[in-house]
Coordinates of C-alpha atoms and ligand atoms in Angstrom, one line a residue:
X206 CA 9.8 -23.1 5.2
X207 CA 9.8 -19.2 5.6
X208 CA 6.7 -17.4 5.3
X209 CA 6.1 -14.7 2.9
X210 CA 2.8 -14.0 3.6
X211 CA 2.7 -10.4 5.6
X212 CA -0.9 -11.4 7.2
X213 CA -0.6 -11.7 11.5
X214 CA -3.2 -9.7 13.5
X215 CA -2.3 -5.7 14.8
X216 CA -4.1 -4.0 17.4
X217 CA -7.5 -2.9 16.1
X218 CA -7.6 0.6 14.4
X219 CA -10.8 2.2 13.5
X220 CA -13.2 -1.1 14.7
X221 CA -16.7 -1.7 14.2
X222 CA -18.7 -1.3 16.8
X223 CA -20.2 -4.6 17.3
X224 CA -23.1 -5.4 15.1
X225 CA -22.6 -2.6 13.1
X226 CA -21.5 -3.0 9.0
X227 CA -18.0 -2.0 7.9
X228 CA -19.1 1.0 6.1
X229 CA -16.4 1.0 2.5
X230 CA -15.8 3.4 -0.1
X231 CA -15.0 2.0 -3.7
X232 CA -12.6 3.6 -5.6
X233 CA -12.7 2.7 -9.7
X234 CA -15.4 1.1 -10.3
X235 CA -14.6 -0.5 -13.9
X236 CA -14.9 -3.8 -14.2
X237 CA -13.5 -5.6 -11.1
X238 CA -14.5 -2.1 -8.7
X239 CA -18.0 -2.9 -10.1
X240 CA -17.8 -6.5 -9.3
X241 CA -16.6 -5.7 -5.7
X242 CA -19.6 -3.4 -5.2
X243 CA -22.1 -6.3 -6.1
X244 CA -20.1 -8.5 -4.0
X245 CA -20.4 -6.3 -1.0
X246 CA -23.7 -5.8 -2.1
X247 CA -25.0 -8.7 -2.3
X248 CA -22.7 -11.8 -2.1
X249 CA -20.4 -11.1 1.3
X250 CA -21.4 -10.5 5.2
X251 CA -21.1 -7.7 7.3
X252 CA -20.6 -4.9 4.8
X253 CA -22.0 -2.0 2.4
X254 CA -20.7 0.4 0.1
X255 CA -21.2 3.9 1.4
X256 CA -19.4 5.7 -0.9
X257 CA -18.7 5.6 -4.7
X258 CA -15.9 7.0 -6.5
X259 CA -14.6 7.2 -10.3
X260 CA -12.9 8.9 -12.4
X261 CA -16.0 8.8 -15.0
X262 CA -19.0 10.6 -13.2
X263 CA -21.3 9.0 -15.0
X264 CA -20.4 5.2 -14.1
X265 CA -19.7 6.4 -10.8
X266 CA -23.2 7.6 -10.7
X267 CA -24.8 4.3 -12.2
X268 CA -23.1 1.9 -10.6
X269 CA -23.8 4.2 -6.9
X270 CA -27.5 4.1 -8.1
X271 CA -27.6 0.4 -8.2
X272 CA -27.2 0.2 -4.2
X273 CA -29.2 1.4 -1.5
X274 CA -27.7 4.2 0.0
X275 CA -24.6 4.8 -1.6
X276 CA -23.5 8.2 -2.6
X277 CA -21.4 9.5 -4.7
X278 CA -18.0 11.6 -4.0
X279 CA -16.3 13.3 -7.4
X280 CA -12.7 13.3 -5.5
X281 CA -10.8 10.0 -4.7
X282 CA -9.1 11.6 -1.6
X283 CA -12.7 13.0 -0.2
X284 CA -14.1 9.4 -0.5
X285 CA -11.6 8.4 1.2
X286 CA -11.5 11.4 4.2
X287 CA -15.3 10.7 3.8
X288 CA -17.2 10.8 7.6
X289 CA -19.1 7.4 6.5
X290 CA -16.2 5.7 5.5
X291 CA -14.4 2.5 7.6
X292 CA -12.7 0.9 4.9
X293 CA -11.7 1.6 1.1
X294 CA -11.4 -0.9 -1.4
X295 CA -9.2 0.4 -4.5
X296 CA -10.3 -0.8 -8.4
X297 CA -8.8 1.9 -9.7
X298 CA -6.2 1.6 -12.7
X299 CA -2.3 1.2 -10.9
X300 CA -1.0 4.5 -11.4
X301 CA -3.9 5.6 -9.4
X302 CA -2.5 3.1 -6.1
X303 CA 0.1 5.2 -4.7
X304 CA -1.5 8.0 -3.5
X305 CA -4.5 6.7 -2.6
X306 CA -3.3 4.2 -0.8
X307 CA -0.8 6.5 1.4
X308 CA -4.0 8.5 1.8
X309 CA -5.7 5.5 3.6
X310 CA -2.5 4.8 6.2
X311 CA -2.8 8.8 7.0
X312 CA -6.3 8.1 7.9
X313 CA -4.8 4.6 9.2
X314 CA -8.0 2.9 7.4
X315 CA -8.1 -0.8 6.1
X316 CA -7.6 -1.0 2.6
X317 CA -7.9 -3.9 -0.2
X318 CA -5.9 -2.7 -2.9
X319 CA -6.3 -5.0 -6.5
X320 CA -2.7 -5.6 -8.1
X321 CA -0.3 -3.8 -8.4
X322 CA 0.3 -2.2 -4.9
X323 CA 1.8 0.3 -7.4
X324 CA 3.9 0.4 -10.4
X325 CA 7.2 0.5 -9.5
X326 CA 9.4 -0.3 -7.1
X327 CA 10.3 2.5 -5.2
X328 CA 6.7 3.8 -4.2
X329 CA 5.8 0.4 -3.4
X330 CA 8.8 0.2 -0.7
X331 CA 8.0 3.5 0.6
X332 CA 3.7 2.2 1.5
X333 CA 5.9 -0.9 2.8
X334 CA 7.8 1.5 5.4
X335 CA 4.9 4.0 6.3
X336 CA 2.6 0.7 6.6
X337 CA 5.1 -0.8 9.1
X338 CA 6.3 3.2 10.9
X339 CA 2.0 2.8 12.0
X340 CA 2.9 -0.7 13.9
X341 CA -0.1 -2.0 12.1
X342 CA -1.2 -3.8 8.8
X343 CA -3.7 -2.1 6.7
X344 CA -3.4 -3.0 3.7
X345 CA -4.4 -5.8 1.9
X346 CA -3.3 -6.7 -1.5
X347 CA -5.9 -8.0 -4.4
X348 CA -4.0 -11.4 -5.1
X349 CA -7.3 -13.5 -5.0
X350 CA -5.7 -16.5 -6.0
X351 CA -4.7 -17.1 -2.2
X352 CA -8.3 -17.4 -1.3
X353 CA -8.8 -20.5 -4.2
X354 CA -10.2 -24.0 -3.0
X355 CA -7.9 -25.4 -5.6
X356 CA -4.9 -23.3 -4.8
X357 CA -5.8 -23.2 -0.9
X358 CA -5.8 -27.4 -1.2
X359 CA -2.1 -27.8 -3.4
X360 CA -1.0 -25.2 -0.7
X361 CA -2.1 -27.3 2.5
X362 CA -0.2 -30.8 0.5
X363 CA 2.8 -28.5 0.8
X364 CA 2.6 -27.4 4.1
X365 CA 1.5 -31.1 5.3
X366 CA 4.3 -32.7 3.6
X367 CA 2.9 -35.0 1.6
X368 CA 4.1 -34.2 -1.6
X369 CA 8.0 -34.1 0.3
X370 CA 9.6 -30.5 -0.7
X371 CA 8.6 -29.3 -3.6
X372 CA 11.0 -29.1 -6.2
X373 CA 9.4 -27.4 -9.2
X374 CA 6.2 -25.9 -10.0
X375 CA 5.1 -25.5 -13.5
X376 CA 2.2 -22.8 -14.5
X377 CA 0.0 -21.7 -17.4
X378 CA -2.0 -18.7 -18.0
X379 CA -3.8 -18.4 -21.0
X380 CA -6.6 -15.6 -22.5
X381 CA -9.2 -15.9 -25.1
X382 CA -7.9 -12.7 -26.3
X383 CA -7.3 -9.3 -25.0
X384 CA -7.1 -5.6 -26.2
X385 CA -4.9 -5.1 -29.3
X386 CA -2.5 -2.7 -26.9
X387 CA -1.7 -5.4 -24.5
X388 CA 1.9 -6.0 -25.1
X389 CA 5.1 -8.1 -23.3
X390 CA 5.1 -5.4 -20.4
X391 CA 1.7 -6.0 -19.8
X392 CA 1.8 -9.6 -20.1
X393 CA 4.1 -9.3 -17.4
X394 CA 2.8 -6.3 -15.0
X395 CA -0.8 -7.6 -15.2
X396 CA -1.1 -11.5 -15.9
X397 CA 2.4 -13.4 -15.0
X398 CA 2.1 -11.1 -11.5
X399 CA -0.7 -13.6 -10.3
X400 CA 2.3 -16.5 -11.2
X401 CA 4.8 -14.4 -8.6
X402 CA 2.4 -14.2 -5.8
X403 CA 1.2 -18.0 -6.3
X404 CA 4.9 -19.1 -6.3
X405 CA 5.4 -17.1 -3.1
X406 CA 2.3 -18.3 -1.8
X407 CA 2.7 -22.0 -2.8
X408 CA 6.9 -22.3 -2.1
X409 CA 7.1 -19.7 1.3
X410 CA 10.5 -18.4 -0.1
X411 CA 11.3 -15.2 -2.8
X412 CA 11.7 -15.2 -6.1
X413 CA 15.8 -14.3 -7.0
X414 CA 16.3 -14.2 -10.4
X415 CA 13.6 -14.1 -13.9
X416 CA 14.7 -15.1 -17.3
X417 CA 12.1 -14.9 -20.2
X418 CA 12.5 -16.8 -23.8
X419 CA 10.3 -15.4 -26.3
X420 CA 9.1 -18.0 -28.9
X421 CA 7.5 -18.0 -32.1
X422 CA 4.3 -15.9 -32.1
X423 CA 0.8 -16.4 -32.9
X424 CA -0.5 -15.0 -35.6
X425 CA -3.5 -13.2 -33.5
X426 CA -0.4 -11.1 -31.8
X427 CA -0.1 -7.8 -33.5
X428 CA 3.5 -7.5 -35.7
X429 CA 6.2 -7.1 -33.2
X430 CA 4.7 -8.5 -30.2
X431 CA 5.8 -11.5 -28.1
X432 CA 3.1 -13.8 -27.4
X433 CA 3.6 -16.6 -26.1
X434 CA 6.3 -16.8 -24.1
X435 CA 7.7 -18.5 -21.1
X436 CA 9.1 -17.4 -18.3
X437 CA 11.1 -19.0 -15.6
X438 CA 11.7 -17.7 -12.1
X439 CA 14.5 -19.4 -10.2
X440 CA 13.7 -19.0 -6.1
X441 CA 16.1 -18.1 -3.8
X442 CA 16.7 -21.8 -2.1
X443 CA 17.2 -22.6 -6.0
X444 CA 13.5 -24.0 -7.0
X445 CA 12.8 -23.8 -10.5
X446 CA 9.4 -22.1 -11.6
X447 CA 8.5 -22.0 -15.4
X448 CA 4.9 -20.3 -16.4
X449 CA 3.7 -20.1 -19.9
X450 CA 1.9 -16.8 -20.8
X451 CA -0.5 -16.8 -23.9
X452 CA -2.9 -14.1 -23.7
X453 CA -4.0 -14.8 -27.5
X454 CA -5.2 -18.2 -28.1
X455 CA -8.8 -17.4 -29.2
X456 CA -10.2 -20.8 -26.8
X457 CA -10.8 -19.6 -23.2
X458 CA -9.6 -18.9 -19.4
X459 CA -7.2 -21.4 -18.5
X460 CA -4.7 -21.4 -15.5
X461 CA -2.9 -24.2 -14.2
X462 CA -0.4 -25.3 -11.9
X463 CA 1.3 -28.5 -11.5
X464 CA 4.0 -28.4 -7.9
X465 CA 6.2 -31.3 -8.4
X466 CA 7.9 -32.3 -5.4
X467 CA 9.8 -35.2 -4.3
X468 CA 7.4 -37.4 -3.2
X469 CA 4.3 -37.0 -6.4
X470 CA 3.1 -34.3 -7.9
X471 CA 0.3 -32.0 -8.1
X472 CA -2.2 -30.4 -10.5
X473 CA -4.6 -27.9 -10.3
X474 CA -7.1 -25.9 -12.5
X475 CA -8.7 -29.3 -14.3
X476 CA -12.1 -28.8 -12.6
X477 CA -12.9 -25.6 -14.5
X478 CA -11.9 -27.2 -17.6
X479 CA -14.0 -30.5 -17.9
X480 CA -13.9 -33.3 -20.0
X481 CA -17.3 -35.0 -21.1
X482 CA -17.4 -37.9 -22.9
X483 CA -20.6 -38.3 -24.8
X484 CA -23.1 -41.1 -26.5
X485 CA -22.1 -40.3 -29.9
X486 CA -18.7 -41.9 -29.0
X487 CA -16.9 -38.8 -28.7
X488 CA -15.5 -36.6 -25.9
X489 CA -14.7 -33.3 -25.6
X490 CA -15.2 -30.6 -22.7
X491 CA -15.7 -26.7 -21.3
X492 CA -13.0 -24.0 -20.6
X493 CA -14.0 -21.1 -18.7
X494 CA -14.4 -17.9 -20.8
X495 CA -13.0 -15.4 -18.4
X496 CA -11.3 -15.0 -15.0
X497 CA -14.6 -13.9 -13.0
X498 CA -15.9 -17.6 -14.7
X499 CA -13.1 -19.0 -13.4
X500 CA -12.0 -17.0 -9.7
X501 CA -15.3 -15.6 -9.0
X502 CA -15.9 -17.6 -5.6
X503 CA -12.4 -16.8 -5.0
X504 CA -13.1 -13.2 -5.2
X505 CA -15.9 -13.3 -3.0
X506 CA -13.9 -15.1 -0.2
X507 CA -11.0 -13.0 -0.3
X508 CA -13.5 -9.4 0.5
X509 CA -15.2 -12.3 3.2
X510 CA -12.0 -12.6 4.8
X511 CA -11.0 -8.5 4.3
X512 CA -14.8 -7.2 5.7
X513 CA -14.1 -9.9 8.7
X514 CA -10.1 -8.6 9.3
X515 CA -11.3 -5.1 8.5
X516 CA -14.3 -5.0 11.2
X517 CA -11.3 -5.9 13.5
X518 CA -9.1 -3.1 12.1
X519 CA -6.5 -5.3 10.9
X520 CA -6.3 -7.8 7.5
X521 CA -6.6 -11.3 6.8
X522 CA -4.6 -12.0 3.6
X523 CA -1.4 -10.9 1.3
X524 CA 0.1 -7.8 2.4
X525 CA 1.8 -4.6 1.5
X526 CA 5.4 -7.0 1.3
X527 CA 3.6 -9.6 -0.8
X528 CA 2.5 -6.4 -3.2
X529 CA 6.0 -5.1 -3.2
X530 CA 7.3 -8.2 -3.9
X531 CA 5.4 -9.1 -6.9
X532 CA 6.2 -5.0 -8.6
X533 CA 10.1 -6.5 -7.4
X534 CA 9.7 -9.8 -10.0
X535 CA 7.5 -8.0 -12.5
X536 CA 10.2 -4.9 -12.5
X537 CA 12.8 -7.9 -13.1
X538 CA 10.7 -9.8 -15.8
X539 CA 9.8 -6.4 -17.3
X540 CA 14.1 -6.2 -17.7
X541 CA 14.1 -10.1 -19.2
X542 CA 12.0 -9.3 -21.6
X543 CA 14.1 -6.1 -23.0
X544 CA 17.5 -7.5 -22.7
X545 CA 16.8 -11.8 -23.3
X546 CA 18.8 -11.8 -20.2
X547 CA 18.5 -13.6 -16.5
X548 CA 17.8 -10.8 -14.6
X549 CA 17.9 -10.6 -10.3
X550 CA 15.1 -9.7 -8.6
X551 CA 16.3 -6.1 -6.8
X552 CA 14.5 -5.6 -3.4
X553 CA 15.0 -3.8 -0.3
X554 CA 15.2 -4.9 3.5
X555 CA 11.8 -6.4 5.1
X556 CA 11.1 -3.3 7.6
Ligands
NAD259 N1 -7.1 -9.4 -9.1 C1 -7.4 -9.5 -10.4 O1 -7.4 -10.7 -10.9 C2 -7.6 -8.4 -11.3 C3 -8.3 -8.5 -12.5 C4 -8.5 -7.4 -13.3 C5 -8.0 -6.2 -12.9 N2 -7.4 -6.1 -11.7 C6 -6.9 -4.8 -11.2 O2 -8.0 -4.0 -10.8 C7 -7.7 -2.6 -11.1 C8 -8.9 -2.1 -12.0 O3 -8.9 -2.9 -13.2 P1 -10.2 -3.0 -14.1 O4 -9.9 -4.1 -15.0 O5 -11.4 -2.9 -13.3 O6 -10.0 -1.6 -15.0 P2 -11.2 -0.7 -15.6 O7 -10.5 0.1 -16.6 O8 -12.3 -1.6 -16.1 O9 -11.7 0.2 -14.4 C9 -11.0 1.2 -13.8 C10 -12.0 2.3 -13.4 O10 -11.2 3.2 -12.7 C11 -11.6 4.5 -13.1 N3 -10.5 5.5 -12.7 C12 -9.5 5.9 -13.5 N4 -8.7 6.7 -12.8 C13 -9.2 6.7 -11.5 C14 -8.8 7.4 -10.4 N5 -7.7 8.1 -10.3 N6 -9.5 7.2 -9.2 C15 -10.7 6.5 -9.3 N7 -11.1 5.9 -10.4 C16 -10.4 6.0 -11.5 C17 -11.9 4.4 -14.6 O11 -12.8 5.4 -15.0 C18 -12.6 3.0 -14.6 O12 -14.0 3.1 -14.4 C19 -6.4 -2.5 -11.8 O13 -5.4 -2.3 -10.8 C20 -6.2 -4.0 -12.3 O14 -4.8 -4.3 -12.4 C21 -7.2 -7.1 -10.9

């Protein structure tokens, strides 16, 4: 089975000296940047935040005054040039990714940058060929998912064989609810991605073509929109991958995946929803109200494994071709959803 993720070790580039703590700057820190920030804080090894960046001074300000020693820099690019800087992790909104991610690999600093690498193809394949003109991988890409017990276990049946080779893998993602503006694209671009990188992750191949069927909508989905639907990836070996997206169904977090293959199946994403049975002679359960409910731990494993890699000079996870990738499929869903057509994915050569 081919490999897709881009993680191997480099020589070291700006490391550590030993016993010392990888010193990061945090760019955007809404509400995953903020999240990291405790997490770096408080939750992972071997790291602080030195530097605080947003685009809003005063949340910059209040969430740089809730660490010891953290400062605040106005300008993403100064953070990032910033003397007390070994490391940036970027939570700022997509459009933001390009340039300061380029501006990391000029400094040739580790980087965790959440989903999207950027948002669109062609800026994402240029990071891809100035990542791999340095000789060395920098740049790490937010897709958490990768770090989940749950996801980390259905991936080791595959690898191990026991399931035989897998055939089909079936997904859902569904939302409580979610801003009023959140439309198809979106639905696409910022929740199906996670379904691309787990189907990389999971099958070790590319996704080749996307095909999305738009069904009858809920009636929580604003006049117009498309929600649910269901979208179906075909690999390039031939797999099938289907992945229901309802972002509107006013119960909870839910994701699942079932990888059938030809010798049993597999599900995961039960635990986080459980069934009780109770006294009364009736049974019913929990879902998980949001994703940081639901992939918190995952969250805080993935920056253990960057802050390790990072310390090293190098990364420990999905890469800058895993991020290009997944803008490659959502670029092609995006298409689907516009023209009700099968649409191939379009992506260059691996440098
Ligand atoms: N991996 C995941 O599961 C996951 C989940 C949610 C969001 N995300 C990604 O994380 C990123 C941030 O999402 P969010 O939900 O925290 O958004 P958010 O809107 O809560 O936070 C973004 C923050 O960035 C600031 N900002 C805007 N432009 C900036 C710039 N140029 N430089 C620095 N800061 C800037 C904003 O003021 C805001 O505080 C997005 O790329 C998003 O797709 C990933």
């Amino acid at each position: 089975m081919a490999e897709t993720s881009t993680a191997v070790e480099s020589r070291p580039a700006a490391a550590v000296p030993a016993g010392a703590e990888l010193r990061v700057a945090v760019l955007g820190v809404g509400v995953m940047g903020a999240f990291h920030v405790e997490g770096l804080s408080s939750r992972v090894r071997g790291a602080r935040v030195t530097v605080v960046n947003d685009y809003a001074a005063d949340r910059a300000e209040q969430v740089a005054a809730s660490v010891p020693g953290a400062r605040v820099e106005a300008d993403p690019l100064a953070a990032i040039d910033a003397p007390d800087v070994d490391a940036v992790l970027i939570a700022s909104p997509g459009p933001a990714h390009d340039e300061q991610v380029r501006a990391c690999l000029a400094r040739q600093l580790p980087v965790l940058c959440e989903k999207p690498l950027t948002t669109d193809i062609d800026s994402a394949y240029r990071i891809v060929q100035a990542e791999a003109e340095l000789g060395r991988q920098l740049i790490q890409v937010g897709f958490m998912r990768r770090f989940d017990s749950e996801y980390v276990r259905l991936r080791q049946l595959v690898v191990s064989g026991e399931l035989g080779n897998p055939l089909m893998l079936h997904c859902t993602h569904r939302n409580a609810g979610v801003p009023a503006t959140f439309d198809s694209e979106m639905m696409i671009r910022d929740s199906v991605v996670h379904e691309v990188d787990v189907a990389r992750f999971l099958l070790g191949e590319e996704i080749a073509t996307v095909q999305v069927i738009k069904g009858a909508a809920t009636r929580r989905a604003p006049e117009g929109f498309n929600d649910p639907m269901l979208v179906i990836f075909e690999t390039e070996s031939g797999r099938v991958v289907t992945d229901e997206i309802f972002v509107r169904t006013g119960v909870g977090y839910e994701v699942r995946t079932e990888l059938v293959g030809e010798l049993g199946s597999a599900t995961i994403g039960l635990d986080h929803n459980v069934v009780r049975t109770g006294a009364d002679g009736r049974w019913g359960g929990e879902i998980t109200p949001g994703f940081i409910e639901r992939f918190g731990a995952a969250y805080d494993r993935e920056l253990q494994h960057w802050v390790n890699a990072a310390r090293r000079g190098t990364i420990d996870g999905p890469g800058s071709w895993d991020g290009y990738a997944a803008v490659a499929v959502c670029e092609a869903g995006v298409e689907a959803v516009r023209t009700g057509e099968r649409v191939t994915v379009t992506m260059g050569r691996r440098p």
